């Protein structure tokens, strides 16, 4: 049986195929994590071996080759995870690993009214029916979907976004059999146009930020930064910049008190 594994090696295309020709066997050993437990207390599930290969040590279920080459056996291995698919002619009829994955990138090229979403999708041996970016204004409840190709590097530019506004985005991959996988919500905030004569509120940039967040547009009496739990994590007087380099990755809410004692809130993402 041929084993293949796709990994990202950091190059411009994030998958490099590594192949090996070892036949049969499971690499590793069965051993209790708790040394006080006896070997007969170990339970191994969803593990199978060819009865024609012999070597039954009680840790797996023996099956005939014809049984292993069925859709039923593939589904038993897969357990609804979409990890395995039926053989595509490379594995003598035995189920093969789907070798599918995707990486949702952080948002880029953020302006006052636009942002670019991108991802790497590797279909592998699976059958992807649809790939979707979806996004919305934070807590608006109205998702907007954007379909993209189902393999390779994909991107889309979001336009007509609202200035100085928090957005959330994600990605879903739909399989031909109706299943799907999602990445997990990510956040960004659109830019702030200092040329807007009708706006007197502060701009906090860049966003996301890794070290220093800068305040523009107001005379600052005090800047306080709160985490997602409402706990104050930073405080600075007469600040034009906030050092967030020691904060953990996540969303934070700066409260900026101006020289007219107006309090302005801005949400920033620290990465």
PDB file of C-alpha atoms in Angstrom:
ATOM      1  CA  UNK A   1       0.000   0.000   0.000  1.00  0.00           C
ATOM      2  CA  UNK A   2       1.282   3.452  -0.890  1.00  0.00           C
ATOM      3  CA  UNK A   3       1.220   6.188   1.732  1.00  0.00           C
ATOM      4  CA  UNK A   4       1.159   9.832   0.711  1.00  0.00           C
ATOM      5  CA  UNK A   5       1.035  12.959   2.864  1.00  0.00           C
ATOM      6  CA  UNK A   6       0.791  16.575   1.790  1.00  0.00           C
ATOM      7  CA  UNK A   7       2.444  19.190   4.005  1.00  0.00           C
ATOM      8  CA  UNK A   8       3.172  22.912   3.806  1.00  0.00           C
ATOM      9  CA  UNK A   9       6.915  23.550   3.621  1.00  0.00           C
ATOM     10  CA  UNK A  10       6.627  27.356   3.730  1.00  0.00           C
ATOM     11  CA  UNK A  11       7.188  27.802   0.002  1.00  0.00           C
ATOM     12  CA  UNK A  12       4.982  29.882  -2.287  1.00  0.00           C
ATOM     13  CA  UNK A  13       2.693  26.903  -2.816  1.00  0.00           C
ATOM     14  CA  UNK A  14       1.851  25.362   0.553  1.00  0.00           C
ATOM     15  CA  UNK A  15       1.876  21.655  -0.311  1.00  0.00           C
ATOM     16  CA  UNK A  16       4.787  19.371  -1.022  1.00  0.00           C
ATOM     17  CA  UNK A  17       4.062  15.694  -1.624  1.00  0.00           C
ATOM     18  CA  UNK A  18       6.023  13.187   0.410  1.00  0.00           C
ATOM     19  CA  UNK A  19       5.657   9.515  -0.567  1.00  0.00           C
ATOM     20  CA  UNK A  20       6.888   6.233   0.825  1.00  0.00           C
ATOM     21  CA  UNK A  21       6.741   2.613  -0.246  1.00  0.00           C
ATOM     22  CA  UNK A  22       6.482   0.802   3.093  1.00  0.00           C
ATOM     23  CA  UNK A  23       3.940  -2.008   2.971  1.00  0.00           C
ATOM     24  CA  UNK A  24       1.586  -2.800   5.836  1.00  0.00           C
ATOM     25  CA  UNK A  25       1.915  -2.360   9.562  1.00  0.00           C
ATOM     26  CA  UNK A  26       1.151   0.377  12.055  1.00  0.00           C
ATOM     27  CA  UNK A  27       4.042   2.509  13.225  1.00  0.00           C
ATOM     28  CA  UNK A  28       4.135   2.782  17.014  1.00  0.00           C
ATOM     29  CA  UNK A  29       3.118   0.599  19.938  1.00  0.00           C
ATOM     30  CA  UNK A  30       0.178  -0.013  22.238  1.00  0.00           C
ATOM     31  CA  UNK A  31       1.090   1.087  25.730  1.00  0.00           C
ATOM     32  CA  UNK A  32      -0.972   2.413  28.648  1.00  0.00           C
ATOM     33  CA  UNK A  33      -0.632   6.147  29.252  1.00  0.00           C
ATOM     34  CA  UNK A  34      -1.155   5.421  32.935  1.00  0.00           C
ATOM     35  CA  UNK A  35       1.623   2.958  33.931  1.00  0.00           C
ATOM     36  CA  UNK A  36      -0.559   1.643  36.773  1.00  0.00           C
ATOM     37  CA  UNK A  37      -3.033   0.173  34.272  1.00  0.00           C
ATOM     38  CA  UNK A  38      -2.626  -3.365  33.037  1.00  0.00           C
ATOM     39  CA  UNK A  39      -2.238  -4.069  29.324  1.00  0.00           C
ATOM     40  CA  UNK A  40      -5.617  -5.800  29.188  1.00  0.00           C
ATOM     41  CA  UNK A  41      -7.276  -2.512  30.229  1.00  0.00           C
ATOM     42  CA  UNK A  42      -6.213  -0.813  26.972  1.00  0.00           C
ATOM     43  CA  UNK A  43      -8.996  -0.330  24.434  1.00  0.00           C
ATOM     44  CA  UNK A  44      -8.239   0.043  20.725  1.00  0.00           C
ATOM     45  CA  UNK A  45     -11.160   0.943  18.444  1.00  0.00           C
ATOM     46  CA  UNK A  46     -11.653   1.417  14.707  1.00  0.00           C
ATOM     47  CA  UNK A  47      -8.480  -0.547  13.979  1.00  0.00           C
ATOM     48  CA  UNK A  48      -8.479  -3.274  11.309  1.00  0.00           C
ATOM     49  CA  UNK A  49      -6.129  -5.729   9.662  1.00  0.00           C
ATOM     50  CA  UNK A  50      -6.251  -8.170   6.776  1.00  0.00           C
ATOM     51  CA  UNK A  51      -7.008 -11.640   8.039  1.00  0.00           C
ATOM     52  CA  UNK A  52      -4.827 -13.020   5.257  1.00  0.00           C
ATOM     53  CA  UNK A  53      -1.869 -11.146   6.790  1.00  0.00           C
ATOM     54  CA  UNK A  54      -2.243 -12.946  10.125  1.00  0.00           C
ATOM     55  CA  UNK A  55      -0.650 -11.610  13.285  1.00  0.00           C
ATOM     56  CA  UNK A  56      -3.812 -11.062  15.326  1.00  0.00           C
ATOM     57  CA  UNK A  57      -2.772  -9.807  18.761  1.00  0.00           C
ATOM     58  CA  UNK A  58      -6.253  -8.834  19.935  1.00  0.00           C
ATOM     59  CA  UNK A  59      -5.906  -5.122  19.218  1.00  0.00           C
ATOM     60  CA  UNK A  60      -7.759  -4.964  15.914  1.00  0.00           C
ATOM     61  CA  UNK A  61     -10.566  -6.448  13.883  1.00  0.00           C
ATOM     62  CA  UNK A  62      -9.651  -8.891  11.157  1.00  0.00           C
ATOM     63  CA  UNK A  63     -11.357  -8.403   7.793  1.00  0.00           C
ATOM     64  CA  UNK A  64     -11.148  -9.986   4.380  1.00  0.00           C
ATOM     65  CA  UNK A  65      -9.823  -7.957   1.463  1.00  0.00           C
ATOM     66  CA  UNK A  66     -13.227  -7.870  -0.239  1.00  0.00           C
ATOM     67  CA  UNK A  67     -14.789  -6.389   2.897  1.00  0.00           C
ATOM     68  CA  UNK A  68     -12.165  -3.648   3.091  1.00  0.00           C
ATOM     69  CA  UNK A  69     -12.803  -2.563  -0.488  1.00  0.00           C
ATOM     70  CA  UNK A  70     -16.423  -1.585   0.147  1.00  0.00           C
ATOM     71  CA  UNK A  71     -18.117   1.777   0.674  1.00  0.00           C
ATOM     72  CA  UNK A  72     -19.358   0.515   4.034  1.00  0.00           C
ATOM     73  CA  UNK A  73     -15.813  -0.082   5.276  1.00  0.00           C
ATOM     74  CA  UNK A  74     -14.663   3.319   3.992  1.00  0.00           C
ATOM     75  CA  UNK A  75     -17.478   4.970   5.956  1.00  0.00           C
ATOM     76  CA  UNK A  76     -16.564   2.987   9.049  1.00  0.00           C
ATOM     77  CA  UNK A  77     -12.974   4.236   8.845  1.00  0.00           C
ATOM     78  CA  UNK A  78     -14.059   7.756   8.060  1.00  0.00           C
ATOM     79  CA  UNK A  79     -16.643   8.162  10.836  1.00  0.00           C
ATOM     80  CA  UNK A  80     -18.098  11.249   9.069  1.00  0.00           C
ATOM     81  CA  UNK A  81     -14.750  13.077   9.148  1.00  0.00           C
ATOM     82  CA  UNK A  82     -14.244  13.058   5.360  1.00  0.00           C
ATOM     83  CA  UNK A  83     -10.727  11.764   5.926  1.00  0.00           C
ATOM     84  CA  UNK A  84     -11.062   8.719   3.663  1.00  0.00           C
ATOM     85  CA  UNK A  85     -12.425   8.250   0.140  1.00  0.00           C
ATOM     86  CA  UNK A  86     -12.819   5.263  -2.145  1.00  0.00           C
ATOM     87  CA  UNK A  87      -9.773   4.184  -4.117  1.00  0.00           C
ATOM     88  CA  UNK A  88      -9.042   6.222  -7.248  1.00  0.00           C
ATOM     89  CA  UNK A  89      -7.095   3.379  -8.879  1.00  0.00           C
ATOM     90  CA  UNK A  90      -3.865   3.795  -6.896  1.00  0.00           C
ATOM     91  CA  UNK A  91      -4.418   1.479  -3.914  1.00  0.00           C
ATOM     92  CA  UNK A  92      -5.701  -1.837  -5.263  1.00  0.00           C
ATOM     93  CA  UNK A  93      -9.285  -1.002  -4.303  1.00  0.00           C
ATOM     94  CA  UNK A  94      -8.646  -0.194  -0.626  1.00  0.00           C
ATOM     95  CA  UNK A  95      -9.892   3.175   0.731  1.00  0.00           C
ATOM     96  CA  UNK A  96      -7.347   5.992   0.569  1.00  0.00           C
ATOM     97  CA  UNK A  97      -6.867   9.130   2.622  1.00  0.00           C
ATOM     98  CA  UNK A  98      -8.599  12.198   1.228  1.00  0.00           C
ATOM     99  CA  UNK A  99      -5.435  14.335   1.655  1.00  0.00           C
ATOM    100  CA  UNK A 100      -7.583  17.445   1.493  1.00  0.00           C
ATOM    101  CA  UNK A 101      -7.153  20.632   3.500  1.00  0.00           C
ATOM    102  CA  UNK A 102      -7.409  24.388   3.317  1.00  0.00           C
ATOM    103  CA  UNK A 103      -5.742  27.397   4.937  1.00  0.00           C
ATOM    104  CA  UNK A 104      -7.658  30.641   5.377  1.00  0.00           C
ATOM    105  CA  UNK A 105      -5.246  33.564   5.300  1.00  0.00           C
ATOM    106  CA  UNK A 106      -5.507  36.720   7.378  1.00  0.00           C
ATOM    107  CA  UNK A 107      -7.211  39.628   5.666  1.00  0.00           C
ATOM    108  CA  UNK A 108      -4.936  41.904   3.623  1.00  0.00           C
ATOM    109  CA  UNK A 109      -5.015  45.189   1.699  1.00  0.00           C
ATOM    110  CA  UNK A 110      -7.542  46.688   4.092  1.00  0.00           C
ATOM    111  CA  UNK A 111      -8.698  50.215   3.213  1.00  0.00           C
ATOM    112  CA  UNK A 112     -11.601  52.366   4.348  1.00  0.00           C
ATOM    113  CA  UNK A 113     -14.033  50.553   2.062  1.00  0.00           C
ATOM    114  CA  UNK A 114     -12.331  47.363   0.842  1.00  0.00           C
ATOM    115  CA  UNK A 115     -10.364  44.294   1.969  1.00  0.00           C
ATOM    116  CA  UNK A 116      -8.935  41.161   0.356  1.00  0.00           C
ATOM    117  CA  UNK A 117      -9.710  37.629   1.571  1.00  0.00           C
ATOM    118  CA  UNK A 118      -7.513  34.751   0.418  1.00  0.00           C
ATOM    119  CA  UNK A 119      -6.985  31.036   1.047  1.00  0.00           C
ATOM    120  CA  UNK A 120      -5.090  27.974  -0.148  1.00  0.00           C
ATOM    121  CA  UNK A 121      -7.357  25.016  -0.955  1.00  0.00           C
ATOM    122  CA  UNK A 122      -6.028  21.515  -1.574  1.00  0.00           C
ATOM    123  CA  UNK A 123      -8.713  19.186  -2.875  1.00  0.00           C
ATOM    124  CA  UNK A 124      -6.447  16.127  -2.804  1.00  0.00           C
ATOM    125  CA  UNK A 125      -8.387  12.919  -3.395  1.00  0.00           C
ATOM    126  CA  UNK A 126     -11.642  14.398  -2.098  1.00  0.00           C
ATOM    127  CA  UNK A 127     -14.461  15.826  -4.200  1.00  0.00           C
ATOM    128  CA  UNK A 128     -15.163  19.446  -3.275  1.00  0.00           C
ATOM    129  CA  UNK A 129     -18.431  20.757  -4.663  1.00  0.00           C
ATOM    130  CA  UNK A 130     -18.169  24.348  -3.447  1.00  0.00           C
ATOM    131  CA  UNK A 131     -15.797  26.763  -1.680  1.00  0.00           C
ATOM    132  CA  UNK A 132     -17.235  29.901  -0.070  1.00  0.00           C
ATOM    133  CA  UNK A 133     -15.901  32.992   1.662  1.00  0.00           C
ATOM    134  CA  UNK A 134     -18.567  34.576   3.821  1.00  0.00           C
ATOM    135  CA  UNK A 135     -18.472  37.779   5.844  1.00  0.00           C
ATOM    136  CA  UNK A 136     -20.624  40.278   7.712  1.00  0.00           C
ATOM    137  CA  UNK A 137     -20.448  43.374   9.835  1.00  0.00           C
ATOM    138  CA  UNK A 138     -19.701  42.311  13.400  1.00  0.00           C
ATOM    139  CA  UNK A 139     -22.902  40.950  15.016  1.00  0.00           C
ATOM    140  CA  UNK A 140     -25.107  42.082  12.125  1.00  0.00           C
ATOM    141  CA  UNK A 141     -26.424  38.559  11.465  1.00  0.00           C
ATOM    142  CA  UNK A 142     -26.505  39.120   7.695  1.00  0.00           C
ATOM    143  CA  UNK A 143     -23.874  36.917   6.042  1.00  0.00           C
ATOM    144  CA  UNK A 144     -22.716  37.666   2.508  1.00  0.00           C
ATOM    145  CA  UNK A 145     -21.366  34.681   0.509  1.00  0.00           C
ATOM    146  CA  UNK A 146     -18.709  34.742  -2.207  1.00  0.00           C
ATOM    147  CA  UNK A 147     -18.048  31.561  -4.232  1.00  0.00           C
ATOM    148  CA  UNK A 148     -14.464  30.836  -5.324  1.00  0.00           C
ATOM    149  CA  UNK A 149     -12.708  27.910  -7.116  1.00  0.00           C
ATOM    150  CA  UNK A 150     -12.328  24.679  -5.135  1.00  0.00           C
ATOM    151  CA  UNK A 151      -8.587  24.090  -5.564  1.00  0.00           C
ATOM    152  CA  UNK A 152      -5.379  26.125  -5.378  1.00  0.00           C
ATOM    153  CA  UNK A 153      -4.862  29.724  -4.271  1.00  0.00           C
ATOM    154  CA  UNK A 154      -8.104  31.710  -4.246  1.00  0.00           C
ATOM    155  CA  UNK A 155      -8.904  35.295  -3.336  1.00  0.00           C
ATOM    156  CA  UNK A 156     -11.671  37.864  -3.480  1.00  0.00           C
ATOM    157  CA  UNK A 157     -11.751  41.603  -2.874  1.00  0.00           C
ATOM    158  CA  UNK A 158     -14.616  42.832  -0.704  1.00  0.00           C
ATOM    159  CA  UNK A 159     -15.853  46.258  -1.773  1.00  0.00           C
ATOM    160  CA  UNK A 160     -18.365  48.839  -0.567  1.00  0.00           C
ATOM    161  CA  UNK A 161     -17.495  48.117   3.064  1.00  0.00           C
ATOM    162  CA  UNK A 162     -18.344  50.665   5.729  1.00  0.00           C
ATOM    163  CA  UNK A 163     -15.538  52.863   6.974  1.00  0.00           C
ATOM    164  CA  UNK A 164     -14.060  52.261  10.438  1.00  0.00           C
ATOM    165  CA  UNK A 165     -16.233  49.165  10.981  1.00  0.00           C
ATOM    166  CA  UNK A 166     -15.597  45.703  12.449  1.00  0.00           C
ATOM    167  CA  UNK A 167     -16.147  42.708  10.157  1.00  0.00           C
ATOM    168  CA  UNK A 168     -15.940  38.951  10.676  1.00  0.00           C
ATOM    169  CA  UNK A 169     -15.195  36.400   7.952  1.00  0.00           C
ATOM    170  CA  UNK A 170     -14.784  32.680   7.487  1.00  0.00           C
ATOM    171  CA  UNK A 171     -14.602  29.992   4.821  1.00  0.00           C
ATOM    172  CA  UNK A 172     -16.570  26.818   4.163  1.00  0.00           C
ATOM    173  CA  UNK A 173     -15.670  23.871   1.945  1.00  0.00           C
ATOM    174  CA  UNK A 174     -18.620  21.737   0.830  1.00  0.00           C
ATOM    175  CA  UNK A 175     -18.143  18.102  -0.209  1.00  0.00           C
ATOM    176  CA  UNK A 176     -20.080  16.528  -3.047  1.00  0.00           C
ATOM    177  CA  UNK A 177     -21.815  14.199  -0.561  1.00  0.00           C
ATOM    178  CA  UNK A 178     -23.279  17.149   1.357  1.00  0.00           C
ATOM    179  CA  UNK A 179     -20.751  17.405   4.213  1.00  0.00           C
ATOM    180  CA  UNK A 180     -18.781  20.543   4.923  1.00  0.00           C
ATOM    181  CA  UNK A 181     -15.845  21.889   6.918  1.00  0.00           C
ATOM    182  CA  UNK A 182     -15.285  25.460   8.132  1.00  0.00           C
ATOM    183  CA  UNK A 183     -12.189  27.314   9.299  1.00  0.00           C
ATOM    184  CA  UNK A 184     -13.353  29.452  12.228  1.00  0.00           C
ATOM    185  CA  UNK A 185     -14.231  33.130  12.487  1.00  0.00           C
ATOM    186  CA  UNK A 186     -11.572  35.776  11.865  1.00  0.00           C
ATOM    187  CA  UNK A 187     -11.843  39.538  12.298  1.00  0.00           C
ATOM    188  CA  UNK A 188     -10.748  42.798  10.703  1.00  0.00           C
ATOM    189  CA  UNK A 189     -11.609  46.483  10.903  1.00  0.00           C
ATOM    190  CA  UNK A 190     -11.803  48.803   7.938  1.00  0.00           C
ATOM    191  CA  UNK A 191      -9.721  51.963   7.788  1.00  0.00           C
ATOM    192  CA  UNK A 192     -10.578  55.454   8.937  1.00  0.00           C
ATOM    193  CA  UNK A 193     -10.551  58.379   6.514  1.00  0.00           C
ATOM    194  CA  UNK A 194      -8.946  61.355   8.245  1.00  0.00           C
ATOM    195  CA  UNK A 195      -9.920  63.553   5.291  1.00  0.00           C
ATOM    196  CA  UNK A 196     -13.588  63.284   6.209  1.00  0.00           C
ATOM    197  CA  UNK A 197     -14.423  66.795   7.373  1.00  0.00           C
ATOM    198  CA  UNK A 198     -17.604  65.628   9.050  1.00  0.00           C
ATOM    199  CA  UNK A 199     -15.737  63.291  11.399  1.00  0.00           C
ATOM    200  CA  UNK A 200     -13.979  64.388  14.557  1.00  0.00           C
ATOM    201  CA  UNK A 201     -13.415  60.978  16.113  1.00  0.00           C
ATOM    202  CA  UNK A 202     -10.037  59.384  16.716  1.00  0.00           C
ATOM    203  CA  UNK A 203      -8.348  57.002  14.332  1.00  0.00           C
ATOM    204  CA  UNK A 204      -6.395  54.081  15.815  1.00  0.00           C
ATOM    205  CA  UNK A 205      -4.078  52.404  13.340  1.00  0.00           C
ATOM    206  CA  UNK A 206      -2.784  50.033  12.056  1.00  0.00           C
ATOM    207  CA  UNK A 207      -5.425  47.417  12.578  1.00  0.00           C
ATOM    208  CA  UNK A 208      -4.523  44.564  13.089  1.00  0.00           C
ATOM    209  CA  UNK A 209      -1.514  45.713  15.118  1.00  0.00           C
ATOM    210  CA  UNK A 210       1.566  43.847  16.368  1.00  0.00           C
ATOM    211  CA  UNK A 211       3.510  46.438  18.391  1.00  0.00           C
ATOM    212  CA  UNK A 212       2.402  50.094  18.493  1.00  0.00           C
ATOM    213  CA  UNK A 213      -1.116  51.414  17.831  1.00  0.00           C
ATOM    214  CA  UNK A 214      -1.168  55.122  16.978  1.00  0.00           C
ATOM    215  CA  UNK A 215      -3.925  57.631  17.807  1.00  0.00           C
ATOM    216  CA  UNK A 216      -4.779  60.429  15.403  1.00  0.00           C
ATOM    217  CA  UNK A 217      -7.475  63.039  15.094  1.00  0.00           C
ATOM    218  CA  UNK A 218      -7.901  64.115  18.735  1.00  0.00           C
ATOM    219  CA  UNK A 219      -5.944  65.470  21.680  1.00  0.00           C
ATOM    220  CA  UNK A 220      -5.766  62.518  24.057  1.00  0.00           C
ATOM    221  CA  UNK A 221      -6.076  63.017  27.803  1.00  0.00           C
ATOM    222  CA  UNK A 222      -5.956  59.296  28.557  1.00  0.00           C
ATOM    223  CA  UNK A 223      -6.026  55.973  26.721  1.00  0.00           C
ATOM    224  CA  UNK A 224      -7.176  52.768  28.394  1.00  0.00           C
ATOM    225  CA  UNK A 225      -7.261  49.344  26.723  1.00  0.00           C
ATOM    226  CA  UNK A 226      -9.680  46.601  27.789  1.00  0.00           C
ATOM    227  CA  UNK A 227      -9.644  42.932  26.799  1.00  0.00           C
ATOM    228  CA  UNK A 228     -12.614  40.836  25.674  1.00  0.00           C
ATOM    229  CA  UNK A 229     -13.520  40.123  29.330  1.00  0.00           C
ATOM    230  CA  UNK A 230     -13.766  43.824  30.119  1.00  0.00           C
ATOM    231  CA  UNK A 231     -10.533  43.866  32.103  1.00  0.00           C
ATOM    232  CA  UNK A 232      -8.256  46.872  31.741  1.00  0.00           C
ATOM    233  CA  UNK A 233      -4.862  45.738  30.512  1.00  0.00           C
ATOM    234  CA  UNK A 234      -3.210  49.075  29.615  1.00  0.00           C
ATOM    235  CA  UNK A 235      -3.418  52.727  30.641  1.00  0.00           C
ATOM    236  CA  UNK A 236      -1.502  55.723  29.311  1.00  0.00           C
ATOM    237  CA  UNK A 237      -1.848  59.490  29.833  1.00  0.00           C
ATOM    238  CA  UNK A 238      -1.507  62.051  27.012  1.00  0.00           C
ATOM    239  CA  UNK A 239      -0.781  59.201  24.636  1.00  0.00           C
ATOM    240  CA  UNK A 240      -0.407  59.396  20.869  1.00  0.00           C
ATOM    241  CA  UNK A 241       0.645  55.747  20.724  1.00  0.00           C
ATOM    242  CA  UNK A 242      -0.127  52.567  22.669  1.00  0.00           C
ATOM    243  CA  UNK A 243       2.423  49.781  23.078  1.00  0.00           C
ATOM    244  CA  UNK A 244       0.499  46.510  22.669  1.00  0.00           C
ATOM    245  CA  UNK A 245       3.559  44.344  22.047  1.00  0.00           C
ATOM    246  CA  UNK A 246       3.139  42.445  25.332  1.00  0.00           C
ATOM    247  CA  UNK A 247      -0.563  41.661  24.853  1.00  0.00           C
ATOM    248  CA  UNK A 248      -1.800  38.236  23.804  1.00  0.00           C
ATOM    249  CA  UNK A 249      -3.358  37.809  20.363  1.00  0.00           C
ATOM    250  CA  UNK A 250      -7.012  38.779  20.287  1.00  0.00           C
ATOM    251  CA  UNK A 251      -9.550  41.618  20.180  1.00  0.00           C
ATOM    252  CA  UNK A 252      -9.184  44.676  22.452  1.00  0.00           C
ATOM    253  CA  UNK A 253     -11.211  47.835  23.057  1.00  0.00           C
ATOM    254  CA  UNK A 254      -9.280  51.088  23.581  1.00  0.00           C
ATOM    255  CA  UNK A 255     -11.174  53.838  25.435  1.00  0.00           C
ATOM    256  CA  UNK A 256      -9.773  57.220  24.417  1.00  0.00           C
ATOM    257  CA  UNK A 257     -10.614  60.212  26.578  1.00  0.00           C
ATOM    258  CA  UNK A 258     -10.189  63.445  24.612  1.00  0.00           C
ATOM    259  CA  UNK A 259      -9.265  66.906  25.888  1.00  0.00           C
ATOM    260  CA  UNK A 260     -12.980  67.742  25.793  1.00  0.00           C
ATOM    261  CA  UNK A 261     -13.654  64.725  28.077  1.00  0.00           C
ATOM    262  CA  UNK A 262     -15.363  62.805  25.306  1.00  0.00           C
ATOM    263  CA  UNK A 263     -14.783  59.037  25.505  1.00  0.00           C
ATOM    264  CA  UNK A 264     -14.280  57.278  22.147  1.00  0.00           C
ATOM    265  CA  UNK A 265     -14.192  53.504  21.770  1.00  0.00           C
ATOM    266  CA  UNK A 266     -12.237  51.714  19.074  1.00  0.00           C
ATOM    267  CA  UNK A 267     -11.917  47.943  18.597  1.00  0.00           C
ATOM    268  CA  UNK A 268      -8.480  46.655  17.508  1.00  0.00           C
ATOM    269  CA  UNK A 269      -7.068  43.215  16.788  1.00  0.00           C
ATOM    270  CA  UNK A 270      -3.659  42.349  18.243  1.00  0.00           C
ATOM    271  CA  UNK A 271      -1.721  39.642  16.453  1.00  0.00           C
TER     272      UNK A 271
END
